[in-house]
mmCIF file of C-alpha atoms in Angstrom:
data_model
loop_
_atom_site.group_PDB
_atom_site.id
_atom_site.type_symbol
_atom_site.label_atom_id
_atom_site.label_comp_id
_atom_site.label_asym_id
_atom_site.label_seq_id
_atom_site.Cartn_x
_atom_site.Cartn_y
_atom_site.Cartn_z
ATOM 1 C CA UNK A 1 -0.063 0.028 -0.106
ATOM 2 C CA UNK A 2 1.374 3.406 -1.009
ATOM 3 C CA UNK A 3 1.331 6.250 1.442
ATOM 4 C CA UNK A 4 2.478 9.684 0.881
ATOM 5 C CA UNK A 5 2.435 11.695 4.127
ATOM 6 C CA UNK A 6 3.060 15.437 4.467
ATOM 7 C CA UNK A 7 3.980 17.188 7.862
ATOM 8 C CA UNK A 8 5.573 20.384 9.037
ATOM 9 C CA UNK A 9 2.729 22.868 8.374
ATOM 10 C CA UNK A 10 1.614 25.600 10.738
ATOM 11 C CA UNK A 11 1.198 29.284 11.538
ATOM 12 C CA UNK A 12 4.263 31.480 11.023
ATOM 13 C CA UNK A 13 4.529 35.323 10.884
ATOM 14 C CA UNK A 14 5.701 37.041 7.707
ATOM 15 C CA UNK A 15 9.512 36.751 7.244
ATOM 16 C CA UNK A 16 9.530 33.410 9.092
ATOM 17 C CA UNK A 17 10.414 29.997 7.903
ATOM 18 C CA UNK A 18 8.947 26.531 7.955
ATOM 19 C CA UNK A 19 10.281 23.225 6.562
ATOM 20 C CA UNK A 20 7.783 20.666 5.366
ATOM 21 C CA UNK A 21 8.513 17.055 4.965
ATOM 22 C CA UNK A 22 6.767 14.523 2.908
ATOM 23 C CA UNK A 23 7.438 10.805 3.600
ATOM 24 C CA UNK A 24 6.467 8.129 1.041
ATOM 25 C CA UNK A 25 6.341 4.269 1.514
ATOM 26 C CA UNK A 26 5.296 1.390 -0.539
ATOM 27 C CA UNK A 27 7.264 2.779 -3.648
ATOM 28 C CA UNK A 28 10.800 2.659 -4.853
ATOM 29 C CA UNK A 29 11.293 6.294 -3.663
ATOM 30 C CA UNK A 30 14.467 7.061 -5.637
ATOM 31 C CA UNK A 31 12.644 6.266 -8.878
ATOM 32 C CA UNK A 32 9.944 8.910 -8.273
ATOM 33 C CA UNK A 33 10.066 12.695 -9.268
ATOM 34 C CA UNK A 34 8.887 14.417 -6.113
ATOM 35 C CA UNK A 35 6.739 17.735 -6.514
ATOM 36 C CA UNK A 36 5.276 20.192 -3.889
ATOM 37 C CA UNK A 37 2.122 21.807 -5.020
ATOM 38 C CA UNK A 38 -0.072 24.327 -3.073
ATOM 39 C CA UNK A 39 -3.626 25.444 -3.290
ATOM 40 C CA UNK A 40 -4.990 28.437 -1.742
ATOM 41 C CA UNK A 41 -8.659 29.189 -0.912
ATOM 42 C CA UNK A 42 -10.494 30.010 -4.122
ATOM 43 C CA UNK A 43 -7.483 29.134 -6.375
ATOM 44 C CA UNK A 44 -6.242 26.350 -8.586
ATOM 45 C CA UNK A 45 -3.647 23.964 -7.349
ATOM 46 C CA UNK A 46 -0.071 25.307 -8.491
ATOM 47 C CA UNK A 47 3.259 23.784 -8.730
ATOM 48 C CA UNK A 48 5.773 25.014 -6.146
ATOM 49 C CA UNK A 49 8.875 23.009 -6.518
ATOM 50 C CA UNK A 50 10.054 19.806 -8.124
ATOM 51 C CA UNK A 51 13.000 17.570 -8.054
ATOM 52 C CA UNK A 52 13.785 14.762 -10.162
ATOM 53 C CA UNK A 53 14.828 11.201 -9.661
ATOM 54 C CA UNK A 54 18.453 10.353 -10.424
ATOM 55 C CA UNK A 55 20.347 13.593 -10.740
ATOM 56 C CA UNK A 56 17.981 15.485 -8.498
ATOM 57 C CA UNK A 57 17.509 18.417 -10.670
ATOM 58 C CA UNK A 58 15.134 21.099 -9.293
ATOM 59 C CA UNK A 59 12.776 23.629 -10.668
ATOM 60 C CA UNK A 60 10.729 26.310 -8.901
ATOM 61 C CA UNK A 61 7.671 28.573 -9.581
ATOM 62 C CA UNK A 62 8.776 32.060 -10.079
ATOM 63 C CA UNK A 63 6.922 33.231 -7.029
ATOM 64 C CA UNK A 64 9.246 31.055 -4.723
ATOM 65 C CA UNK A 65 12.526 31.211 -6.329
ATOM 66 C CA UNK A 66 15.345 32.271 -4.026
ATOM 67 C CA UNK A 67 12.870 31.623 -1.038
ATOM 68 C CA UNK A 68 12.170 28.046 -1.068
ATOM 69 C CA UNK A 69 14.415 25.018 -1.485
ATOM 70 C CA UNK A 70 13.362 21.430 -2.262
ATOM 71 C CA UNK A 71 15.562 18.554 -1.475
ATOM 72 C CA UNK A 72 15.352 14.792 -1.060
ATOM 73 C CA UNK A 73 16.906 11.967 1.086
ATOM 74 C CA UNK A 74 16.459 8.766 -0.721
ATOM 75 C CA UNK A 75 17.708 6.940 2.147
ATOM 76 C CA UNK A 76 14.781 8.195 4.385
ATOM 77 C CA UNK A 77 12.191 8.061 1.481
ATOM 78 C CA UNK A 78 11.637 11.925 2.303
ATOM 79 C CA UNK A 79 11.398 15.106 0.393
ATOM 80 C CA UNK A 80 11.611 18.388 1.923
ATOM 81 C CA UNK A 81 10.608 21.939 1.246
ATOM 82 C CA UNK A 82 12.551 24.562 3.141
ATOM 83 C CA UNK A 83 10.550 27.806 3.151
ATOM 84 C CA UNK A 84 12.097 31.100 4.248
ATOM 85 C CA UNK A 85 11.020 34.671 4.038
ATOM 86 C CA UNK A 86 7.536 33.697 4.060
ATOM 87 C CA UNK A 87 4.788 35.906 2.786
ATOM 88 C CA UNK A 88 1.011 36.014 3.583
ATOM 89 C CA UNK A 89 0.549 34.911 -0.179
ATOM 90 C CA UNK A 90 2.173 31.672 0.527
ATOM 91 C CA UNK A 91 -0.694 30.740 2.757
ATOM 92 C CA UNK A 92 -2.122 27.476 1.126
ATOM 93 C CA UNK A 93 -2.545 23.706 1.651
ATOM 94 C CA UNK A 94 0.718 22.262 0.439
ATOM 95 C CA UNK A 95 0.579 18.792 -1.267
ATOM 96 C CA UNK A 96 3.282 16.345 -1.992
ATOM 97 C CA UNK A 97 3.034 14.302 -5.281
ATOM 98 C CA UNK A 98 5.194 11.419 -6.308
ATOM 99 C CA UNK A 99 5.336 10.616 -10.020
ATOM 100 C CA UNK A 100 6.937 7.796 -11.899
ATOM 101 C CA UNK A 101 4.566 5.264 -13.851
ATOM 102 C CA UNK A 102 1.902 6.101 -11.409
ATOM 103 C CA UNK A 103 1.057 9.362 -9.371
ATOM 104 C CA UNK A 104 0.401 9.541 -5.716
ATOM 105 C CA UNK A 105 -0.736 12.284 -3.589
ATOM 106 C CA UNK A 106 -0.549 13.153 0.061
ATOM 107 C CA UNK A 107 -3.421 14.503 2.129
ATOM 108 C CA UNK A 108 -1.899 17.985 2.342
ATOM 109 C CA UNK A 109 -0.559 20.202 5.135
ATOM 110 C CA UNK A 110 -1.859 23.755 5.903
ATOM 111 C CA UNK A 111 0.706 26.684 6.048
ATOM 112 C CA UNK A 112 -0.664 29.851 7.294
ATOM 113 C CA UNK A 113 1.530 33.091 7.123
ATOM 114 C CA UNK A 114 0.018 35.797 9.228
ATOM 115 C CA UNK A 115 0.976 38.538 11.826
#
């Protein structure tokens, strides 16, 4: 049974930092590209950051470049999203996706940036 579980969300003040984690089980994690998406109320889900399998190449949404960093630890079957200089517009539910031959989603974790 495949499970994708996000954690690390919470409430943070503008300018603060959070680190999200996404642990996957039931898959050969190293073969999967891992992507963080987010969805704010009333908006469509958008790609935030992606890291490939193998070489671990990364790409980011323009809105988070220079502030967010995606990384992976294949030994722990976990992908991370380090978020810094957070803004109120970063408030959203953050979802983790694992993509190879199939696509698996987590349940999401809420991030709220507010003073």
